[in-house]
XYZ file of C-alpha atoms in Angstrom:
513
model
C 69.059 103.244 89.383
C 72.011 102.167 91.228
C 75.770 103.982 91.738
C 77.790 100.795 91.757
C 81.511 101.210 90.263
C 83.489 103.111 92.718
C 85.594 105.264 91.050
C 88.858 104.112 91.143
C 91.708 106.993 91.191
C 89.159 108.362 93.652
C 90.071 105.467 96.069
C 93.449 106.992 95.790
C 93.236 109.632 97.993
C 97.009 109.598 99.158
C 97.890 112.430 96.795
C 99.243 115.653 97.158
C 95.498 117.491 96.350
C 94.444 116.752 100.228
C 94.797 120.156 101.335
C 95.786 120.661 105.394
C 94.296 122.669 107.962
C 95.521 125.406 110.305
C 98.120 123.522 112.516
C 97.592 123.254 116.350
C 100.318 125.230 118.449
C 102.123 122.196 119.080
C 102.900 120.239 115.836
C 104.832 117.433 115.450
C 105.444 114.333 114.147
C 105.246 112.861 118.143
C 102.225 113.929 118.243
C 100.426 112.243 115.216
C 102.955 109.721 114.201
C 102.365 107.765 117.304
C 104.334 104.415 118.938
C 101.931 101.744 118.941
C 102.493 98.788 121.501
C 102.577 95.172 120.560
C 99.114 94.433 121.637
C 97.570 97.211 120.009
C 98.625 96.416 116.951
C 97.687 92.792 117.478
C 94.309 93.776 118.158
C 93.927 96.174 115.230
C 95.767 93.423 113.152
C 92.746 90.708 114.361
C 90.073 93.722 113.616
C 91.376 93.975 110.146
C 91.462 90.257 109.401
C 87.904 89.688 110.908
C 85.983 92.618 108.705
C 87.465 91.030 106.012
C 87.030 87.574 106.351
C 82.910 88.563 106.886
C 82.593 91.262 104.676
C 85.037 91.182 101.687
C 83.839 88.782 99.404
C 86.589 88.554 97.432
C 89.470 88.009 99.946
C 90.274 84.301 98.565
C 89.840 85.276 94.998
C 93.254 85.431 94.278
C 94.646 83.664 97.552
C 94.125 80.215 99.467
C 93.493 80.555 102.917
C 97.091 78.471 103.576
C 98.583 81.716 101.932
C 95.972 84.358 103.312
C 97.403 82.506 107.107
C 100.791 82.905 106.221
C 101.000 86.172 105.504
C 99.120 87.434 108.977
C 101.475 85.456 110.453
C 104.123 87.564 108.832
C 102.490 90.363 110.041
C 101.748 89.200 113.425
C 105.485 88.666 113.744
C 106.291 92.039 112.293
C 104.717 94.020 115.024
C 106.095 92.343 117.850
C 108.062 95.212 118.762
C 106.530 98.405 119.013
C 106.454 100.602 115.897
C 105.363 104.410 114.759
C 101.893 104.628 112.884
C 103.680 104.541 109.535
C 105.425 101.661 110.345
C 102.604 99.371 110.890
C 100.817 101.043 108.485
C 103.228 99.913 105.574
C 102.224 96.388 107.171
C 98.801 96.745 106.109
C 99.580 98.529 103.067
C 100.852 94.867 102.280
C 98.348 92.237 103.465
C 95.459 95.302 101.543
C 97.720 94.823 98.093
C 97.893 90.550 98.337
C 94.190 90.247 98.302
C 93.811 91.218 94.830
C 91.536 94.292 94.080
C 92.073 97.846 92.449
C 88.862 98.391 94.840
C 91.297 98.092 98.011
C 92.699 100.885 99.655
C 94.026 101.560 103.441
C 95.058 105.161 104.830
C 96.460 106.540 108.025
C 94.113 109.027 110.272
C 93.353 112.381 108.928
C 95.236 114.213 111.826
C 98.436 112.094 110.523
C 97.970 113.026 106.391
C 97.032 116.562 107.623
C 100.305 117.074 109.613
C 102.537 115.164 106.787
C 100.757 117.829 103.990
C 101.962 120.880 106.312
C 105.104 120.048 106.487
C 108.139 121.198 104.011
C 109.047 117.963 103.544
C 107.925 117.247 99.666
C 110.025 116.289 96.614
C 110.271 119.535 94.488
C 109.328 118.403 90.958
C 107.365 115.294 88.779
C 109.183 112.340 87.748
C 107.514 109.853 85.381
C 107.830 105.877 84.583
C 109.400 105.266 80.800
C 111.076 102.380 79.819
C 111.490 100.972 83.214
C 113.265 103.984 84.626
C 112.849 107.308 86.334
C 112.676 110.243 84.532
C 112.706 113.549 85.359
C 109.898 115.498 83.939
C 110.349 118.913 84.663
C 113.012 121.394 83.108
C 115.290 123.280 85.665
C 118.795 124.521 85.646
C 119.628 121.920 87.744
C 118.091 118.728 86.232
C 116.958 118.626 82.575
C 113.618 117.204 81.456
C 114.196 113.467 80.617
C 116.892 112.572 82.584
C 117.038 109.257 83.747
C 117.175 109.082 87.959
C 119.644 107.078 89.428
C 118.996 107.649 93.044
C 117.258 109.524 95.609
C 118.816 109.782 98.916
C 120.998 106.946 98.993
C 118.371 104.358 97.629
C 118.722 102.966 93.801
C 115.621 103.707 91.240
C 114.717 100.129 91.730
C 114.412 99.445 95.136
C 112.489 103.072 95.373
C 109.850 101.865 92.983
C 109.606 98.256 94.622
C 108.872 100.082 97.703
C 106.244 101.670 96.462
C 104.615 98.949 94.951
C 102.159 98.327 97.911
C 100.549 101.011 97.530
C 99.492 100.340 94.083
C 96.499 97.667 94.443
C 95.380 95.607 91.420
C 93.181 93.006 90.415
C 94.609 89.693 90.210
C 97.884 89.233 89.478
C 98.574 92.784 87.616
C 101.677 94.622 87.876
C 101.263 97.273 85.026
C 99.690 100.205 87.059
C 102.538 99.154 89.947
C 105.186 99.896 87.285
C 103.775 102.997 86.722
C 102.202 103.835 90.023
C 105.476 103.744 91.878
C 106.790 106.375 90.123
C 104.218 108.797 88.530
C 101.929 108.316 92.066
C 104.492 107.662 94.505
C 106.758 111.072 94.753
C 104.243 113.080 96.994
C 102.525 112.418 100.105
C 103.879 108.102 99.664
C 107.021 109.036 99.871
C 106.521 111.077 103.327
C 104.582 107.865 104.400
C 107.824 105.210 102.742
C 110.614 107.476 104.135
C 109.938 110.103 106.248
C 109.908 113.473 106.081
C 113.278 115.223 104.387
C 114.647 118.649 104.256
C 116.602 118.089 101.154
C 116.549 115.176 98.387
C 120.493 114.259 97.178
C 119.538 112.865 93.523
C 122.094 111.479 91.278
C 121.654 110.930 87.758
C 122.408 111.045 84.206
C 121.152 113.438 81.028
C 119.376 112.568 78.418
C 121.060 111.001 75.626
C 124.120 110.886 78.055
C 125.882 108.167 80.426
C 127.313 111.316 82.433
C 126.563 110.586 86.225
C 125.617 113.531 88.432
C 124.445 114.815 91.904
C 122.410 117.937 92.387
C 121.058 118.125 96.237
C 117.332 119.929 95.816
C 115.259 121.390 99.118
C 112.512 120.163 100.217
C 109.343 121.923 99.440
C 105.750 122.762 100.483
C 102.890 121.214 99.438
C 102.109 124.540 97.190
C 105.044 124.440 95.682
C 105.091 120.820 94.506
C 101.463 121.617 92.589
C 102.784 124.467 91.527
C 105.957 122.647 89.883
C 103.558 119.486 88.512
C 101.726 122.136 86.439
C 104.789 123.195 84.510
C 105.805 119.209 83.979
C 107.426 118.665 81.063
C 104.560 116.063 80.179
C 101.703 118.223 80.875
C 100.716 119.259 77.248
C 100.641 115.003 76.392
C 99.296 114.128 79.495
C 96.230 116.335 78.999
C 95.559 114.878 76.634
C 93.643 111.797 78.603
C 92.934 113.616 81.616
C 89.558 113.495 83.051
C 90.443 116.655 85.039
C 91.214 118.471 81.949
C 89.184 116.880 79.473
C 85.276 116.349 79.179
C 83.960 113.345 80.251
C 83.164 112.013 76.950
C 83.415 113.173 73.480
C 83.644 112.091 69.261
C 85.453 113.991 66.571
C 86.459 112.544 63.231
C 89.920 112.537 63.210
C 90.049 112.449 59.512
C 87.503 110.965 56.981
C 87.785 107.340 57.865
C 88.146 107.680 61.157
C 86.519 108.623 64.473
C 87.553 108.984 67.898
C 84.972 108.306 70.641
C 86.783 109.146 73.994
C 85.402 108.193 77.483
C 87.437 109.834 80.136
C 85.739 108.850 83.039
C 82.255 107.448 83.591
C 80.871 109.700 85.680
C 78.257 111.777 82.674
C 75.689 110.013 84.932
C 75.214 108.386 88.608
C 72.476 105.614 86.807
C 69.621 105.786 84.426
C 67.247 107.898 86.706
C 69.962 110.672 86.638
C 68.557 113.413 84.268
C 71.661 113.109 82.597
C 71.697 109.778 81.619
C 68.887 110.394 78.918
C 70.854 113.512 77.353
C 74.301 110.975 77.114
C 72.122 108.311 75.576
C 71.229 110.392 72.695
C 74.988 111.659 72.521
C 76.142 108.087 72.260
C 73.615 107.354 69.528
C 74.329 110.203 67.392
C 77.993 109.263 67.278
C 76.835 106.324 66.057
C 74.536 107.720 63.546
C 77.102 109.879 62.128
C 79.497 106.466 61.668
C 76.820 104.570 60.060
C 75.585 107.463 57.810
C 78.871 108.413 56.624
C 80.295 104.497 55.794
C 83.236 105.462 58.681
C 85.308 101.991 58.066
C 87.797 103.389 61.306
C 86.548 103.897 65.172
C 89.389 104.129 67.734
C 87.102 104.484 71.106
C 90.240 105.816 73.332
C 89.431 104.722 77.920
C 93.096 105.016 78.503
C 93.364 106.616 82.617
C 89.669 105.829 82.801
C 89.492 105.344 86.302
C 85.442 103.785 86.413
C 82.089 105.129 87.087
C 78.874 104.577 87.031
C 76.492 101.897 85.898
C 75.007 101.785 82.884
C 77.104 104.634 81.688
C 79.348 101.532 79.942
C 77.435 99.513 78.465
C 75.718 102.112 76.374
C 78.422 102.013 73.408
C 78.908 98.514 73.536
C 75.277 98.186 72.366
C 76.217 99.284 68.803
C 79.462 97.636 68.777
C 78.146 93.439 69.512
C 76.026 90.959 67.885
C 75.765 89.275 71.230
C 73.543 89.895 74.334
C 75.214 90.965 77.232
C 74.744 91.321 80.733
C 76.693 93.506 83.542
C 77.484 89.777 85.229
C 76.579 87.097 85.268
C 76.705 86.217 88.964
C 77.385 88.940 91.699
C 76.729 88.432 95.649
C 78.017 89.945 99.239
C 78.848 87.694 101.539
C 76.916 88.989 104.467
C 73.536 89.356 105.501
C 71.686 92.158 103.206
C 70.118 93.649 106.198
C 72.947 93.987 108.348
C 76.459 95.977 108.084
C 79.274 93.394 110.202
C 81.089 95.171 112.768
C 79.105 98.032 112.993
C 81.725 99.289 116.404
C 84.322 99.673 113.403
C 82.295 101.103 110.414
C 83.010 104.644 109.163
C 81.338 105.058 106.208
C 81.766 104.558 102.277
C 84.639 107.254 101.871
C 88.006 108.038 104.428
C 87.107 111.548 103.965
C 83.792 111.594 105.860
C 81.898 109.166 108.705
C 78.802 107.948 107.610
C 76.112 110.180 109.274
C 72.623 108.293 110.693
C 70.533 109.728 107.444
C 73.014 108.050 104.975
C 73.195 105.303 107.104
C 70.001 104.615 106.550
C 69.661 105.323 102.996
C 72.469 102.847 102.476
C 71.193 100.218 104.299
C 67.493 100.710 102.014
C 69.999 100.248 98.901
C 71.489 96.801 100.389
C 67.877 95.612 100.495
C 66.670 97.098 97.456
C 70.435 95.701 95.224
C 70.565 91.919 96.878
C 68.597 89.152 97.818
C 67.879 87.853 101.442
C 70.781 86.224 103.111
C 71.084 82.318 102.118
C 73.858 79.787 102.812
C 76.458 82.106 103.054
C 75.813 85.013 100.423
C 73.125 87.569 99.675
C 72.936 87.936 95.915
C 72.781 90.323 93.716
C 68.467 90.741 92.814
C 67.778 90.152 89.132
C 66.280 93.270 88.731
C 69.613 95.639 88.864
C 70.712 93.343 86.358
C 69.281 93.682 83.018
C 70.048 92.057 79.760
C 71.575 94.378 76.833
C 71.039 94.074 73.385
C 72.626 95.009 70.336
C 71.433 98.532 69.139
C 71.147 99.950 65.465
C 72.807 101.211 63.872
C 75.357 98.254 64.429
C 78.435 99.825 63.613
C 80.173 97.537 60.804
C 84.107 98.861 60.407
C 87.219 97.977 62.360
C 87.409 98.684 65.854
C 90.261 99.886 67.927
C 90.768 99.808 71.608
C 92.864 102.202 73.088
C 93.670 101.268 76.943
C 96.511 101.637 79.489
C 97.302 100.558 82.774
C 95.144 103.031 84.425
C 92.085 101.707 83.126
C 89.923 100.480 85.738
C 86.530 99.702 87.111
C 83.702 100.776 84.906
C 86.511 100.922 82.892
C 87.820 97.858 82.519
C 84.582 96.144 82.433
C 83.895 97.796 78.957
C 87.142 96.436 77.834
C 86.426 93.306 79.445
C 82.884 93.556 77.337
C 84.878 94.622 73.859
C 87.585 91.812 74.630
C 84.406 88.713 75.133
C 81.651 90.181 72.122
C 82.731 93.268 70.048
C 83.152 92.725 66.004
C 85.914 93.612 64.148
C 88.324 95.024 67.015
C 91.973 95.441 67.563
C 92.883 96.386 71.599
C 96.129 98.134 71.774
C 97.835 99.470 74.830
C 98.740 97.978 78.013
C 96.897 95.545 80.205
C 94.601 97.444 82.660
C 94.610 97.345 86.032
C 91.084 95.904 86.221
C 90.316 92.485 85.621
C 88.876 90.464 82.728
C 86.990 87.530 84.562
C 85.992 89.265 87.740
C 86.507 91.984 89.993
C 85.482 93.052 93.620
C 83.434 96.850 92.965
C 80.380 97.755 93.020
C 80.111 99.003 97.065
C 82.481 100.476 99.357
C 82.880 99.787 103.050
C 85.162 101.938 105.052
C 86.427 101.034 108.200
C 88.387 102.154 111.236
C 90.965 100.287 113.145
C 90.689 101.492 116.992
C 94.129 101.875 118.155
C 95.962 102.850 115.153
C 93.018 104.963 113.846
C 94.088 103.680 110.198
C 91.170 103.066 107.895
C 90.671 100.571 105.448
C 88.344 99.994 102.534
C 87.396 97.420 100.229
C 84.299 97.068 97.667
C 81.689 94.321 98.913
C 80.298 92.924 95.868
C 82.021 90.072 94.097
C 81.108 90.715 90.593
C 81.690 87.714 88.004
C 81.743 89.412 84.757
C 79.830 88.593 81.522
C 83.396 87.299 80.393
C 83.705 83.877 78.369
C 87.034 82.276 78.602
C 89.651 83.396 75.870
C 92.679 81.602 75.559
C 94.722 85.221 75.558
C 92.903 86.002 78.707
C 94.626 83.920 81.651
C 93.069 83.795 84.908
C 93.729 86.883 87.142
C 94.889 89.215 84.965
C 93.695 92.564 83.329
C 92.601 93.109 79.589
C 95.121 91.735 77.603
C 96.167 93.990 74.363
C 96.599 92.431 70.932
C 99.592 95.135 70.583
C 101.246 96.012 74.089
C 102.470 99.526 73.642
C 104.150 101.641 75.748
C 105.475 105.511 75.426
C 108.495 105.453 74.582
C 111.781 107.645 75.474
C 111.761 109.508 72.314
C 108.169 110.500 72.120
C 108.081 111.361 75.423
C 111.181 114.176 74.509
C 109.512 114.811 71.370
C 105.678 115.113 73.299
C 104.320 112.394 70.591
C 101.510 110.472 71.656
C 103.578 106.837 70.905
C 100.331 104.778 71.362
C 98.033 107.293 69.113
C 100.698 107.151 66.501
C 100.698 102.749 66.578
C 97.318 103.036 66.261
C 96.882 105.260 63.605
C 99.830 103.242 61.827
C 97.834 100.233 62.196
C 94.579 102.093 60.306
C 96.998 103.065 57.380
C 98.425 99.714 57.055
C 95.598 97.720 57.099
């Protein structure tokens, strides 16, 4: 079988974990930062808008072509004067975010991220999104845990997580994983990217529970330092908690007697149903439900919050047991380019920034284009019936109340489950926040990297427009994520407390029934 979802948080590669090599005798920013002329960055700029007009089939998803026109023009006129890498980089960052997909993602050269993560140039300690503000989440002598950040450098907590916003692609229309994203994802190797590198970081704000304004100055740090600081966050003992780098992929426990919890932390227990895995997480899946059906279990809470994606048909497996209804994957997915053929070939790089494509893979990936679509035909290759099976309700039918527990961060693979629960599970209550993957349809399935060949900036995008198995629901408007029955958010005082506040709604909502 197939590995279509691309993981999500792994298209987010602009993180402090990219780890630098040995630096070159003579290292600076000069050197990899470079000034890119007008016409350079016109003919990257006509690159980048070509690739995507023939092989992103979901650049006017979200977008007319009138507004798709207007904002190259933008663009065009932004880099009429000659700019550093970064510069016109943030440009792209922008016209990558408008399209509409969580499956979008654009990154500077290697040499460039490699030279930014050996500098001492990094913000010291974690900050976190709560409320709408910045909080500080480590405890020092300096700054206490949970104070609110005012300022970094001059520029207010707003406009610092506006400017981050671009680098925080979602499907549709979504904003939640930008609130979010330009704070708890921004504070590392983005904010060398947004601002520059800094020897120091002048940050003014208030203590908890107090409207006190203060200024502490901090140095800059290493890259070394930062992880090391991020592991003593103040957070870290909650935020484990639905970590897929912590946690196992997937697991059940009954949380009391009326009530299970079946988490999925990422979909990645299997690469498709020919892994040898896949049978082994089958039976796990089934047993869980065994055990609910056996013992008369009137409460599940099945918990994908930070799910990033994975793997088909990792997903689908529990929704078997929790539907009446046939489903399907999608009902309609295509490419809009010619199966046998990869566009712009003199640009192509490969399915991940971190590697190019060798001539073996090449080949292997151009066997899975023929073997996953149909030949080309006005326009689009479709998706071949075949790789898209029917799924039917499996017994034991589990017969209590269902609770969905998402958050922003929910994506791909994801998503799609929620999007599955939201259009045919019985008996369920979604709480959370709306997830950054869409309810109608997404772009997934494939990544395409390419390479821009002045600015050496790469840019990728998942080929196959995917219209979900998704009926319309009047609390589902167009171009938005899952929509929760109960939005819920942490809150201040769990967060200094380290209470799980959207664990504790839910299990409120079980003992109020």
């Amino acid at each position: 079988m197939r590995k279509l979802f691309l993981l999500f948080l792994l298209s987010q590669s602009l993180s402090p974990e990219i780890m630098a090599g040995t630096p070159p005798a003579n290292d600076s920013t000069g050197i990899y930062n470079k000034v890119l002329t007008p016409r350079q960055m016109k003919e990257d700029l006509q690159v980048f808008r070509d690739i995507r007009e023939k092989a992103n089939s979901g650049l006017y998803r979200y977008r007319t072509q009138k507004q798709i026109d207007s904002i190259y023009r933008w663009a065009a006129r932004e880099a009429k004067k000659p700019l550093s890498t970064t510069e016109y980089y943030k440009i792209l960052l922008q016209l990558t975010d408008f399209e509409g997909s969580c499956h979008n993602y654009t990154e500077v050269g290697k040499d460039l991220l490699d030279y930014l993560n050996r500098q001492r140039g990094f913000f010291p300690y974690d900050v976190k999104y709560i409320e709408g503000k910045i909080v500080f989440n480590n405890q020092t002598a300096d700054i206490p845990a949970g104070s609110r950040v005012l300022s970094v450098n001059g520029v207010p907590d707003t406009a610092l997580m506006q400017s981050f916003y671009k680098y925080c692609t979602a499907d549709g229309y979504t904003i939640t994983q930008k609130l979010t994203g330009s704070v708890q994802r921004s504070f590392g190797l983005r904010y060398l990217l947004e601002y520059g590198v800094k020897d120091h970081f002048t940050v003014t704000f208030t203590p908890p529970y107090s409207t006190e304004v203060k200024t502490v100055t901090l140095p800059a740090v290493t890259l070394d330092a930062r992880k090391a600081n991020l592991l003593q966050r103040f957070s870290a003992p909650l935020d484990s908690i639905i970590d897929y780098n912590v946690q196992p992929t997937h697991s059940f426990r009954m949380m009391d007697s009326s009530t299970g919890l079946l988490s999925f932390r990422i979909f990645s227990m299997a690469d498709g149903a020919d892994d040898p895995r896949f049978p082994g997480y089958v039976r796990f899946i089934d047993s869980v439900f065994q055990v609910l059906d056996k013992n008369a279990v009137p409460n599940l809470i099945i918990d994908i919050r930070g799910n990033p994606g994975g793997s088909d048909p990792t997903f689908e497996q529990p929704m078997m047991y929790l539907t009446d209804h046939p489903f399907k994957e999608n009902v309609q997915a295509y490419i809009n380019f010619d199966r046998d053929t990869i566009p712009y070939m003199q640009y192509f790089w490969g399915v991940s920034t971190t590697a190019r494509m060798t001539p073996a893979e090449l080949v292997e990936g151009k066997k899975f284009l023929k073997e996953n679509f149909q030949p080309y035909s006005k326009g689009r290759s479709y998706q071949a019936p075949a790789v898209n099976p029917v799924y039917h309700p499996k017994q034991p039918a589990y017969k209590g109340h269902l609770y969905l527990m998402m958050d922003e961060n929910t994506a791909s693979a994801a998503s799609h489950l929620a999007s599955l629960v939201r259009a045919y599970a019985r008996n369920v209550t979604i709480a959370g926040v709306e997830t950054v993957g869409g309810y109608y349809a997404h772009n997934g399935h494939s990544p395409l990297v390419y390479e821009l060949p002045h600015s050496k900036i790469k840019t990728k995008f998942s080929i196959v427009y995917v219209e979900q198995d998704a009926p319309v629901k009047p609390m589902q408007p167009e171009g938005r994520g899952i929509m929760p029955d109960h939005e819920v958010w942490q809150t201040f005082d769990d967060y200094m407390k380290g209470k799980d506040t959207q664990m504790e709604y839910v299990r409120k909502l079980i003992s109020g029934k």
